[in-house]
């Protein structure tokens, strides 16, 4: 599939240009990237000449964080692709674009950008088991601090006899002794697990001490990333003997207090991960207690987004940092057919989808772009420079106000067609999100006219850096544009 993405990109950049087209180098994007300034469409009555240089619309990233004033980009380093000179070049380029990096070789990232937020990975509510796996299908416990910690836990409890080691775990409802044989037992991501008891004081004391030692073992890390922290991941308490007869309000409060105690004791950024689940009050409370939240797979182009926007607003209003992580990858958009997700106003589905994800981020970004980060692609195994687009460096400036409904109608399929608008210093962002699972169609048939803002004439910027003058606009379900004024 990667060859298809490369082919699409090459086709876009290598497309023939008209005699009226002016080529401008976008500094800091790549040696091969250009901006194609397209001639005004037929019927344009503005009389405006195409500007000879448009590179000033795009920002050159700073060497140190924050790289940009208008956006904060983040990256989860599950790449495993940094070997050799090519990997070194890709990492050096990524270090100039991303302000927060989770996992990976944090020492290598710090050497390239010591001002980035670097978060080692950790688990705080499950334990890998030690049982043998003859099928080789599941991972088991190892002597490590970074989440697989039974070896470490036994050593710690031996040094702290005031706590009971077995009380660290939740146990099933069977009428058997509370011992290792009766622990709640399950599989997550091909790993055998036991569940931690959030009400046990020894579990809290041990977790805090373990995480302190984990941070000390990674001196370049500025915080910690807590995986599997959504309400579903804590639900085992509700079916344990420790939770028998305890209402959900009580144990929800215990989990939140547990997370807050960990965060307060460490005194660094702790980021909880709520993965792809609909925003809920328990998830929100965990994020507030942690002080930061990772919304994995919740930056959707092909799913409802308005509730997620409101969820992010409720967090940033309290000063909680949020990472919005894109759901659909380059590969996803490349394989979508025209009957599902056509290019619309863009050259390909990748451009349409990735621009929508960016516009969705701009609908919720805080005034200084410090409380909300965007993970533009959650692809594993590929260096981040392979999924970087010129539009990420378009300097929209700071938001001038909150988003609001700009147009509200229905499309030809009877679907709600609600377009949101947010104004920035240098741009206007218009986004038509899917508003409900009842309205899933995103084809060309869903296109509706959307009025252009006052103060034009306008151009929109494509994902690959083209500047396209327009005097009218249509948006499909799950489509967005970033508008800039034509001089």
GROMACS .gro file of C-alpha atoms in nm:
model
  487
    1UNK     CA    1   0.000   0.000   0.000
    2UNK     CA    2   0.291   0.234   0.066
    3UNK     CA    3   0.377   0.232  -0.305
    4UNK     CA    4   0.026   0.362  -0.379
    5UNK     CA    5   0.069   0.653  -0.138
    6UNK     CA    6   0.404   0.738  -0.295
    7UNK     CA    7   0.251   0.721  -0.640
    8UNK     CA    8  -0.033   0.953  -0.543
    9UNK     CA    9   0.209   1.202  -0.395
   10UNK     CA   10   0.434   1.187  -0.699
   11UNK     CA   11   0.140   1.231  -0.931
   12UNK     CA   12   0.023   1.538  -0.742
   13UNK     CA   13   0.362   1.706  -0.735
   14UNK     CA   14   0.451   1.613  -1.089
   15UNK     CA   15   0.125   1.716  -1.252
   16UNK     CA   16   0.168   1.947  -1.554
   17UNK     CA   17   0.144   2.316  -1.471
   18UNK     CA   18  -0.016   2.578  -1.689
   19UNK     CA   19   0.179   2.875  -1.824
   20UNK     CA   20   0.003   3.093  -1.569
   21UNK     CA   21   0.109   2.878  -1.275
   22UNK     CA   22   0.383   3.018  -1.053
   23UNK     CA   23   0.606   2.782  -0.854
   24UNK     CA   24   0.716   2.888  -0.508
   25UNK     CA   25   0.948   2.695  -0.279
   26UNK     CA   26   0.801   2.621   0.064
   27UNK     CA   27   1.094   2.663   0.299
   28UNK     CA   28   1.132   2.384   0.552
   29UNK     CA   29   0.887   2.141   0.388
   30UNK     CA   30   1.119   1.932   0.169
   31UNK     CA   31   1.356   1.976  -0.120
   32UNK     CA   32   1.105   1.837  -0.367
   33UNK     CA   33   0.789   2.003  -0.237
   34UNK     CA   34   0.648   2.298  -0.425
   35UNK     CA   35   0.340   2.509  -0.399
   36UNK     CA   36   0.134   2.524  -0.714
   37UNK     CA   37  -0.049   2.854  -0.738
   38UNK     CA   38  -0.335   2.778  -0.972
   39UNK     CA   39  -0.481   3.039  -1.205
   40UNK     CA   40  -0.813   3.193  -1.112
   41UNK     CA   41  -1.108   2.983  -1.227
   42UNK     CA   42  -1.326   3.093  -1.514
   43UNK     CA   43  -1.586   3.342  -1.403
   44UNK     CA   44  -1.378   3.495  -1.126
   45UNK     CA   45  -1.473   3.861  -1.126
   46UNK     CA   46  -1.243   3.976  -0.850
   47UNK     CA   47  -0.979   4.091  -1.092
   48UNK     CA   48  -0.706   3.990  -0.849
   49UNK     CA   49  -0.371   3.885  -0.985
   50UNK     CA   50  -0.216   3.566  -0.856
   51UNK     CA   51   0.056   3.659  -0.605
   52UNK     CA   52   0.406   3.582  -0.737
   53UNK     CA   53   0.527   3.441  -0.405
   54UNK     CA   54   0.318   3.240  -0.162
   55UNK     CA   55   0.589   3.080   0.049
   56UNK     CA   56   0.523   3.340   0.319
   57UNK     CA   57   0.199   3.156   0.398
   58UNK     CA   58   0.399   2.861   0.529
   59UNK     CA   59   0.608   2.864   0.844
   60UNK     CA   60   0.959   2.730   0.880
   61UNK     CA   61   0.974   2.521   1.199
   62UNK     CA   62   1.200   2.635   1.479
   63UNK     CA   63   1.486   2.405   1.578
   64UNK     CA   64   1.343   2.378   1.932
   65UNK     CA   65   0.991   2.341   2.067
   66UNK     CA   66   0.746   2.494   2.022
   67UNK     CA   67   0.819   2.452   1.652
   68UNK     CA   68   0.512   2.648   1.543
   69UNK     CA   69   0.297   2.917   1.701
   70UNK     CA   70  -0.029   2.799   1.542
   71UNK     CA   71  -0.021   2.421   1.602
   72UNK     CA   72   0.138   2.159   1.826
   73UNK     CA   73   0.214   1.829   1.656
   74UNK     CA   74   0.272   1.503   1.843
   75UNK     CA   75   0.405   1.159   1.756
   76UNK     CA   76   0.380   0.808   1.902
   77UNK     CA   77   0.710   0.634   1.829
   78UNK     CA   78   0.609   0.278   1.751
   79UNK     CA   79   0.802   0.311   1.427
   80UNK     CA   80   1.092   0.066   1.475
   81UNK     CA   81   1.236   0.209   1.154
   82UNK     CA   82   1.531   0.423   1.258
   83UNK     CA   83   1.821   0.205   1.149
   84UNK     CA   84   2.087   0.342   0.916
   85UNK     CA   85   2.143   0.681   0.757
   86UNK     CA   86   1.789   0.699   0.622
   87UNK     CA   87   1.648   0.650   0.971
   88UNK     CA   88   1.881   0.915   1.113
   89UNK     CA   89   1.767   1.163   0.851
   90UNK     CA   90   1.399   1.086   0.915
   91UNK     CA   91   1.439   1.126   1.291
   92UNK     CA   92   1.626   1.457   1.254
   93UNK     CA   93   1.347   1.589   1.032
   94UNK     CA   94   1.076   1.468   1.270
   95UNK     CA   95   1.252   1.626   1.568
   96UNK     CA   96   1.198   1.966   1.399
   97UNK     CA   97   0.825   1.909   1.362
   98UNK     CA   98   0.695   1.732   1.671
   99UNK     CA   99   0.667   1.890   2.017
  100UNK     CA  100   0.566   1.576   2.208
  101UNK     CA  101   0.690   1.222   2.152
  102UNK     CA  102   0.566   0.916   2.336
  103UNK     CA  103   0.776   0.601   2.371
  104UNK     CA  104   1.072   0.503   2.153
  105UNK     CA  105   1.436   0.599   2.205
  106UNK     CA  106   1.381   0.913   2.407
  107UNK     CA  107   1.754   0.970   2.447
  108UNK     CA  108   1.787   0.996   2.069
  109UNK     CA  109   1.493   1.236   2.049
  110UNK     CA  110   1.629   1.450   2.331
  111UNK     CA  111   1.966   1.478   2.159
  112UNK     CA  112   1.790   1.636   1.861
  113UNK     CA  113   1.537   1.847   2.053
  114UNK     CA  114   1.588   1.879   2.427
  115UNK     CA  115   1.281   2.104   2.461
  116UNK     CA  116   1.025   1.848   2.341
  117UNK     CA  117   0.792   1.670   2.584
  118UNK     CA  118   0.910   1.308   2.601
  119UNK     CA  119   0.681   1.051   2.760
  120UNK     CA  120   0.793   0.696   2.846
  121UNK     CA  121   0.519   0.433   2.819
  122UNK     CA  122   0.375   0.271   3.132
  123UNK     CA  123   0.083   0.061   3.254
  124UNK     CA  124  -0.076   0.138   3.590
  125UNK     CA  125  -0.386  -0.082   3.614
  126UNK     CA  126  -0.290  -0.424   3.481
  127UNK     CA  127  -0.002  -0.665   3.537
  128UNK     CA  128   0.144  -0.907   3.284
  129UNK     CA  129   0.124  -1.265   3.413
  130UNK     CA  130   0.409  -1.513   3.435
  131UNK     CA  131   0.228  -1.815   3.300
  132UNK     CA  132   0.405  -2.010   3.024
  133UNK     CA  133   0.262  -1.975   2.677
  134UNK     CA  134   0.325  -2.288   2.476
  135UNK     CA  135   0.142  -2.145   2.171
  136UNK     CA  136   0.379  -1.846   2.149
  137UNK     CA  137   0.072  -1.637   2.077
  138UNK     CA  138   0.079  -1.428   2.392
  139UNK     CA  139   0.346  -1.226   2.568
  140UNK     CA  140   0.420  -1.293   2.934
  141UNK     CA  141   0.587  -1.111   3.221
  142UNK     CA  142   0.952  -1.006   3.208
  143UNK     CA  143   1.181  -0.832   3.453
  144UNK     CA  144   1.103  -0.478   3.346
  145UNK     CA  145   0.975  -0.159   3.506
  146UNK     CA  146   0.784  -0.039   3.203
  147UNK     CA  147   0.460  -0.225   3.265
  148UNK     CA  148   0.550  -0.594   3.311
  149UNK     CA  149   0.633  -0.580   3.676
  150UNK     CA  150   0.569  -0.892   3.883
  151UNK     CA  151   0.939  -0.949   3.946
  152UNK     CA  152   0.973  -0.591   4.064
  153UNK     CA  153   0.648  -0.601   4.265
  154UNK     CA  154   0.750  -0.906   4.465
  155UNK     CA  155   1.083  -0.744   4.552
  156UNK     CA  156   0.914  -0.419   4.657
  157UNK     CA  157   0.654  -0.590   4.875
  158UNK     CA  158   0.927  -0.793   5.046
  159UNK     CA  159   1.083  -0.461   5.147
  160UNK     CA  160   0.746  -0.320   5.260
  161UNK     CA  161   0.589  -0.595   5.475
  162UNK     CA  162   0.317  -0.360   5.602
  163UNK     CA  163   0.142  -0.423   5.269
  164UNK     CA  164   0.002  -0.752   5.140
  165UNK     CA  165   0.135  -0.856   4.799
  166UNK     CA  166  -0.178  -1.049   4.709
  167UNK     CA  167  -0.392  -0.741   4.785
  168UNK     CA  168  -0.228  -0.576   4.484
  169UNK     CA  169  -0.462  -0.778   4.260
  170UNK     CA  170  -0.833  -0.816   4.197
  171UNK     CA  171  -0.980  -1.164   4.239
  172UNK     CA  172  -1.272  -1.344   4.082
  173UNK     CA  173  -1.606  -1.417   4.246
  174UNK     CA  174  -1.540  -1.788   4.302
  175UNK     CA  175  -1.565  -1.916   4.663
  176UNK     CA  176  -1.194  -1.998   4.671
  177UNK     CA  177  -0.916  -1.851   4.885
  178UNK     CA  178  -0.792  -1.506   4.789
  179UNK     CA  179  -0.469  -1.624   4.634
  180UNK     CA  180  -0.286  -1.628   4.302
  181UNK     CA  181  -0.515  -1.900   4.165
  182UNK     CA  182  -0.825  -1.681   4.204
  183UNK     CA  183  -0.694  -1.361   4.045
  184UNK     CA  184  -0.902  -1.208   3.766
  185UNK     CA  185  -0.735  -1.328   3.447
  186UNK     CA  186  -0.779  -1.202   3.092
  187UNK     CA  187  -0.602  -1.112   2.767
  188UNK     CA  188  -0.540  -0.761   2.627
  189UNK     CA  189  -0.350  -0.711   2.300
  190UNK     CA  190  -0.223  -1.072   2.309
  191UNK     CA  191  -0.093  -1.027   2.663
  192UNK     CA  192  -0.205  -1.232   2.963
  193UNK     CA  193  -0.301  -0.989   3.241
  194UNK     CA  194  -0.407  -0.953   3.603
  195UNK     CA  195  -0.593  -0.642   3.722
  196UNK     CA  196  -0.471  -0.399   3.984
  197UNK     CA  197  -0.688  -0.313   4.287
  198UNK     CA  198  -0.740   0.066   4.287
  199UNK     CA  199  -0.871   0.062   4.646
  200UNK     CA  200  -0.565  -0.104   4.796
  201UNK     CA  201  -0.322   0.140   4.969
  202UNK     CA  202  -0.030  -0.090   4.896
  203UNK     CA  203  -0.114  -0.087   4.525
  204UNK     CA  204  -0.107   0.293   4.528
  205UNK     CA  205   0.218   0.314   4.724
  206UNK     CA  206   0.386   0.057   4.502
  207UNK     CA  207   0.264   0.220   4.179
  208UNK     CA  208   0.393   0.563   4.282
  209UNK     CA  209   0.733   0.423   4.379
  210UNK     CA  210   0.762   0.214   4.063
  211UNK     CA  211   0.680   0.509   3.839
  212UNK     CA  212   0.926   0.731   4.019
  213UNK     CA  213   1.195   0.473   3.955
  214UNK     CA  214   1.083   0.440   3.595
  215UNK     CA  215   1.128   0.813   3.544
  216UNK     CA  216   1.466   0.804   3.714
  217UNK     CA  217   1.574   0.529   3.476
  218UNK     CA  218   1.483   0.753   3.180
  219UNK     CA  219   1.631   1.088   3.282
  220UNK     CA  220   1.540   1.259   2.956
  221UNK     CA  221   1.168   1.187   2.999
  222UNK     CA  222   0.957   1.484   3.100
  223UNK     CA  223   0.647   1.288   3.200
  224UNK     CA  224   0.473   0.950   3.168
  225UNK     CA  225   0.212   0.802   2.935
  226UNK     CA  226  -0.049   0.577   3.100
  227UNK     CA  227  -0.205   0.335   2.854
  228UNK     CA  228  -0.547   0.165   2.881
  229UNK     CA  229  -0.698   0.420   3.116
  230UNK     CA  230  -1.055   0.444   2.985
  231UNK     CA  231  -1.361   0.338   3.183
  232UNK     CA  232  -1.373  -0.002   3.011
  233UNK     CA  233  -1.018  -0.083   3.116
  234UNK     CA  234  -1.112  -0.030   3.482
  235UNK     CA  235  -1.435  -0.225   3.458
  236UNK     CA  236  -1.283  -0.542   3.601
  237UNK     CA  237  -1.329  -0.397   3.947
  238UNK     CA  238  -1.704  -0.423   3.898
  239UNK     CA  239  -1.684  -0.801   3.854
  240UNK     CA  240  -1.432  -0.878   4.127
  241UNK     CA  241  -1.488  -1.000   4.483
  242UNK     CA  242  -1.324  -0.677   4.603
  243UNK     CA  243  -1.592  -0.483   4.417
  244UNK     CA  244  -1.885  -0.702   4.518
  245UNK     CA  245  -2.162  -0.483   4.657
  246UNK     CA  246  -1.975  -0.160   4.577
  247UNK     CA  247  -2.169   0.074   4.351
  248UNK     CA  248  -1.999   0.216   4.044
  249UNK     CA  249  -1.993   0.570   4.183
  250UNK     CA  250  -1.776   0.455   4.472
  251UNK     CA  251  -1.520   0.267   4.267
  252UNK     CA  252  -1.518   0.530   3.991
  253UNK     CA  253  -1.424   0.784   4.258
  254UNK     CA  254  -1.156   0.545   4.390
  255UNK     CA  255  -0.999   0.512   4.043
  256UNK     CA  256  -0.997   0.889   3.993
  257UNK     CA  257  -0.843   0.941   4.337
  258UNK     CA  258  -0.582   0.674   4.256
  259UNK     CA  259  -0.482   0.848   3.931
  260UNK     CA  260  -0.477   1.192   4.094
  261UNK     CA  261  -0.256   1.067   4.378
  262UNK     CA  262  -0.011   0.923   4.124
  263UNK     CA  263  -0.007   1.247   3.924
  264UNK     CA  264   0.034   1.469   4.230
  265UNK     CA  265   0.312   1.252   4.372
  266UNK     CA  266   0.514   1.250   4.050
  267UNK     CA  267   0.483   1.621   3.977
  268UNK     CA  268   0.521   1.575   3.599
  269UNK     CA  269   0.292   1.545   3.297
  270UNK     CA  270   0.096   1.221   3.322
  271UNK     CA  271  -0.114   1.149   3.015
  272UNK     CA  272  -0.402   0.900   3.032
  273UNK     CA  273  -0.513   0.716   2.721
  274UNK     CA  274  -0.881   0.676   2.642
  275UNK     CA  275  -0.880   0.479   2.318
  276UNK     CA  276  -1.158   0.528   2.064
  277UNK     CA  277  -1.444   0.520   2.311
  278UNK     CA  278  -1.721   0.775   2.315
  279UNK     CA  279  -1.640   1.054   2.557
  280UNK     CA  280  -1.779   0.979   2.901
  281UNK     CA  281  -1.774   1.152   3.237
  282UNK     CA  282  -1.562   0.879   3.398
  283UNK     CA  283  -1.304   0.906   3.117
  284UNK     CA  284  -1.309   1.283   3.154
  285UNK     CA  285  -1.258   1.260   3.532
  286UNK     CA  286  -0.958   1.030   3.480
  287UNK     CA  287  -0.809   1.276   3.231
  288UNK     CA  288  -0.860   1.568   3.466
  289UNK     CA  289  -0.698   1.370   3.750
  290UNK     CA  290  -0.399   1.286   3.528
  291UNK     CA  291  -0.369   1.642   3.400
  292UNK     CA  292  -0.342   1.532   3.035
  293UNK     CA  293  -0.534   1.303   2.803
  294UNK     CA  294  -0.448   1.107   2.488
  295UNK     CA  295  -0.753   1.063   2.265
  296UNK     CA  296  -0.632   0.770   2.059
  297UNK     CA  297  -0.824   0.713   1.734
  298UNK     CA  298  -1.073   0.988   1.821
  299UNK     CA  299  -0.970   1.235   1.549
  300UNK     CA  300  -1.216   1.097   1.296
  301UNK     CA  301  -1.288   1.201   0.941
  302UNK     CA  302  -1.534   0.917   0.882
  303UNK     CA  303  -1.716   0.937   1.215
  304UNK     CA  304  -1.911   1.182   1.429
  305UNK     CA  305  -1.688   1.457   1.574
  306UNK     CA  306  -1.904   1.724   1.737
  307UNK     CA  307  -1.927   1.537   2.069
  308UNK     CA  308  -1.550   1.492   2.070
  309UNK     CA  309  -1.503   1.864   2.011
  310UNK     CA  310  -1.726   1.941   2.309
  311UNK     CA  311  -1.537   1.682   2.516
  312UNK     CA  312  -1.205   1.849   2.436
  313UNK     CA  313  -1.350   2.190   2.520
  314UNK     CA  314  -1.453   2.063   2.863
  315UNK     CA  315  -1.097   1.947   2.930
  316UNK     CA  316  -0.903   2.247   2.803
  317UNK     CA  317  -1.139   2.477   2.992
  318UNK     CA  318  -0.986   2.324   3.307
  319UNK     CA  319  -0.630   2.353   3.178
  320UNK     CA  320  -0.603   1.983   3.090
  321UNK     CA  321  -0.370   1.906   2.799
  322UNK     CA  322  -0.525   1.696   2.519
  323UNK     CA  323  -0.370   1.500   2.233
  324UNK     CA  324  -0.615   1.448   1.945
  325UNK     CA  325  -0.498   1.136   1.761
  326UNK     CA  326  -0.611   1.082   1.403
  327UNK     CA  327  -0.808   0.766   1.338
  328UNK     CA  328  -0.777   0.719   0.962
  329UNK     CA  329  -0.423   0.680   0.829
  330UNK     CA  330  -0.271   0.756   0.490
  331UNK     CA  331  -0.324   0.390   0.404
  332UNK     CA  332  -0.690   0.406   0.501
  333UNK     CA  333  -0.765   0.704   0.280
  334UNK     CA  334  -0.561   0.557  -0.009
  335UNK     CA  335  -0.773   0.241  -0.016
  336UNK     CA  336  -1.113   0.409   0.021
  337UNK     CA  337  -1.307   0.387  -0.303
  338UNK     CA  338  -1.478   0.679  -0.475
  339UNK     CA  339  -1.815   0.530  -0.384
  340UNK     CA  340  -1.722   0.571  -0.018
  341UNK     CA  341  -1.487   0.871   0.009
  342UNK     CA  342  -1.418   1.057  -0.319
  343UNK     CA  343  -1.154   1.334  -0.338
  344UNK     CA  344  -1.407   1.616  -0.341
  345UNK     CA  345  -1.223   1.949  -0.357
  346UNK     CA  346  -0.886   1.771  -0.342
  347UNK     CA  347  -0.663   1.569  -0.573
  348UNK     CA  348  -0.715   1.246  -0.379
  349UNK     CA  349  -0.892   1.106  -0.075
  350UNK     CA  350  -0.574   1.144   0.131
  351UNK     CA  351  -0.580   1.519   0.079
  352UNK     CA  352  -0.949   1.547   0.161
  353UNK     CA  353  -0.930   1.329   0.472
  354UNK     CA  354  -0.610   1.469   0.617
  355UNK     CA  355  -0.728   1.826   0.564
  356UNK     CA  356  -1.050   1.742   0.745
  357UNK     CA  357  -0.854   1.597   1.040
  358UNK     CA  358  -0.643   1.914   1.055
  359UNK     CA  359  -0.951   2.138   1.030
  360UNK     CA  360  -1.111   1.936   1.311
  361UNK     CA  361  -0.804   2.009   1.524
  362UNK     CA  362  -0.835   2.379   1.448
  363UNK     CA  363  -1.195   2.370   1.569
  364UNK     CA  364  -1.070   2.294   1.922
  365UNK     CA  365  -0.713   2.431   1.940
  366UNK     CA  366  -0.654   2.668   2.231
  367UNK     CA  367  -0.558   3.032   2.182
  368UNK     CA  368  -0.182   2.973   2.198
  369UNK     CA  369  -0.178   2.615   2.060
  370UNK     CA  370  -0.024   2.477   2.379
  371UNK     CA  371  -0.310   2.278   2.537
  372UNK     CA  372  -0.416   2.076   2.233
  373UNK     CA  373  -0.184   1.863   2.023
  374UNK     CA  374  -0.253   1.683   1.696
  375UNK     CA  375  -0.114   1.343   1.605
  376UNK     CA  376  -0.156   1.366   1.231
  377UNK     CA  377  -0.119   0.995   1.157
  378UNK     CA  378  -0.113   0.689   1.380
  379UNK     CA  379   0.066   0.459   1.136
  380UNK     CA  380   0.311   0.208   1.277
  381UNK     CA  381   0.625   0.099   1.098
  382UNK     CA  382   0.675   0.410   0.885
  383UNK     CA  383   0.886   0.716   0.969
  384UNK     CA  384   0.674   1.024   1.038
  385UNK     CA  385   0.823   1.223   0.750
  386UNK     CA  386   0.647   0.981   0.511
  387UNK     CA  387   0.309   1.100   0.639
  388UNK     CA  388   0.385   1.472   0.665
  389UNK     CA  389   0.201   1.717   0.438
  390UNK     CA  390   0.282   2.079   0.348
  391UNK     CA  391  -0.052   2.200   0.483
  392UNK     CA  392   0.067   2.122   0.836
  393UNK     CA  393   0.301   2.419   0.802
  394UNK     CA  394   0.036   2.663   0.680
  395UNK     CA  395   0.046   2.950   0.927
  396UNK     CA  396  -0.320   3.009   1.013
  397UNK     CA  397  -0.224   3.226   1.312
  398UNK     CA  398  -0.410   3.224   1.641
  399UNK     CA  399  -0.788   3.177   1.672
  400UNK     CA  400  -0.991   3.497   1.701
  401UNK     CA  401  -1.282   3.329   1.873
  402UNK     CA  402  -1.465   3.002   1.917
  403UNK     CA  403  -1.613   2.787   1.642
  404UNK     CA  404  -1.974   2.842   1.548
  405UNK     CA  405  -2.231   2.711   1.301
  406UNK     CA  406  -2.183   2.891   0.971
  407UNK     CA  407  -2.434   2.708   0.752
  408UNK     CA  408  -2.710   2.462   0.839
  409UNK     CA  409  -2.909   2.275   0.577
  410UNK     CA  410  -2.968   1.921   0.442
  411UNK     CA  411  -2.803   1.748   0.150
  412UNK     CA  412  -2.961   1.558  -0.138
  413UNK     CA  413  -2.972   1.240   0.074
  414UNK     CA  414  -3.162   1.412   0.353
  415UNK     CA  415  -2.858   1.422   0.582
  416UNK     CA  416  -2.790   1.713   0.815
  417UNK     CA  417  -2.535   1.939   0.646
  418UNK     CA  418  -2.399   2.160   0.922
  419UNK     CA  419  -2.082   2.357   0.851
  420UNK     CA  420  -1.877   2.505   1.135
  421UNK     CA  421  -1.656   2.808   1.106
  422UNK     CA  422  -1.362   2.934   1.306
  423UNK     CA  423  -1.164   3.248   1.227
  424UNK     CA  424  -0.788   3.277   1.266
  425UNK     CA  425  -0.546   3.563   1.218
  426UNK     CA  426  -0.446   3.446   0.871
  427UNK     CA  427  -0.720   3.204   0.766
  428UNK     CA  428  -1.081   3.092   0.803
  429UNK     CA  429  -1.146   2.722   0.866
  430UNK     CA  430  -1.474   2.569   0.748
  431UNK     CA  431  -1.556   2.208   0.838
  432UNK     CA  432  -1.865   2.000   0.773
  433UNK     CA  433  -1.840   1.704   1.013
  434UNK     CA  434  -2.056   1.396   1.027
  435UNK     CA  435  -2.306   1.500   1.293
  436UNK     CA  436  -2.454   1.158   1.371
  437UNK     CA  437  -2.419   0.789   1.290
  438UNK     CA  438  -2.755   0.836   1.115
  439UNK     CA  439  -2.581   1.040   0.842
  440UNK     CA  440  -2.282   0.830   0.730
  441UNK     CA  441  -2.272   0.899   0.355
  442UNK     CA  442  -1.974   1.106   0.232
  443UNK     CA  443  -2.006   1.079  -0.146
  444UNK     CA  444  -2.024   1.355  -0.406
  445UNK     CA  445  -2.404   1.336  -0.383
  446UNK     CA  446  -2.380   1.489  -0.035
  447UNK     CA  447  -2.218   1.813  -0.160
  448UNK     CA  448  -2.402   2.130  -0.063
  449UNK     CA  449  -2.326   2.496  -0.141
  450UNK     CA  450  -2.161   2.677   0.150
  451UNK     CA  451  -2.142   3.057   0.152
  452UNK     CA  452  -1.794   3.204   0.152
  453UNK     CA  453  -1.710   3.437   0.440
  454UNK     CA  454  -1.708   3.810   0.401
  455UNK     CA  455  -1.381   3.987   0.325
  456UNK     CA  456  -1.273   3.783   0.021
  457UNK     CA  457  -1.181   3.698  -0.245
  458UNK     CA  458  -1.069   3.361  -0.115
  459UNK     CA  459  -0.846   3.068  -0.200
  460UNK     CA  460  -0.831   2.735  -0.024
  461UNK     CA  461  -0.511   2.545   0.050
  462UNK     CA  462  -0.483   2.179  -0.044
  463UNK     CA  463  -0.305   1.919   0.167
  464UNK     CA  464  -0.008   1.925  -0.068
  465UNK     CA  465   0.028   2.301  -0.062
  466UNK     CA  466  -0.167   2.411  -0.368
  467UNK     CA  467  -0.336   2.751  -0.345
  468UNK     CA  468  -0.669   2.730  -0.530
  469UNK     CA  469  -0.865   3.053  -0.595
  470UNK     CA  470  -1.242   3.013  -0.570
  471UNK     CA  471  -1.554   3.226  -0.593
  472UNK     CA  472  -1.794   2.956  -0.473
  473UNK     CA  473  -1.772   2.649  -0.251
  474UNK     CA  474  -1.939   2.313  -0.200
  475UNK     CA  475  -1.863   2.079   0.090
  476UNK     CA  476  -1.941   1.710   0.120
  477UNK     CA  477  -2.019   1.530   0.441
  478UNK     CA  478  -1.680   1.502   0.618
  479UNK     CA  479  -1.506   1.770   0.416
  480UNK     CA  480  -1.330   2.089   0.518
  481UNK     CA  481  -1.135   2.377   0.369
  482UNK     CA  482  -0.881   2.621   0.506
  483UNK     CA  483  -0.934   2.955   0.336
  484UNK     CA  484  -0.676   3.230   0.287
  485UNK     CA  485  -0.740   3.573   0.135
  486UNK     CA  486  -0.612   3.649  -0.211
  487UNK     CA  487  -0.419   3.978  -0.214
   0.00000   0.00000   0.00000
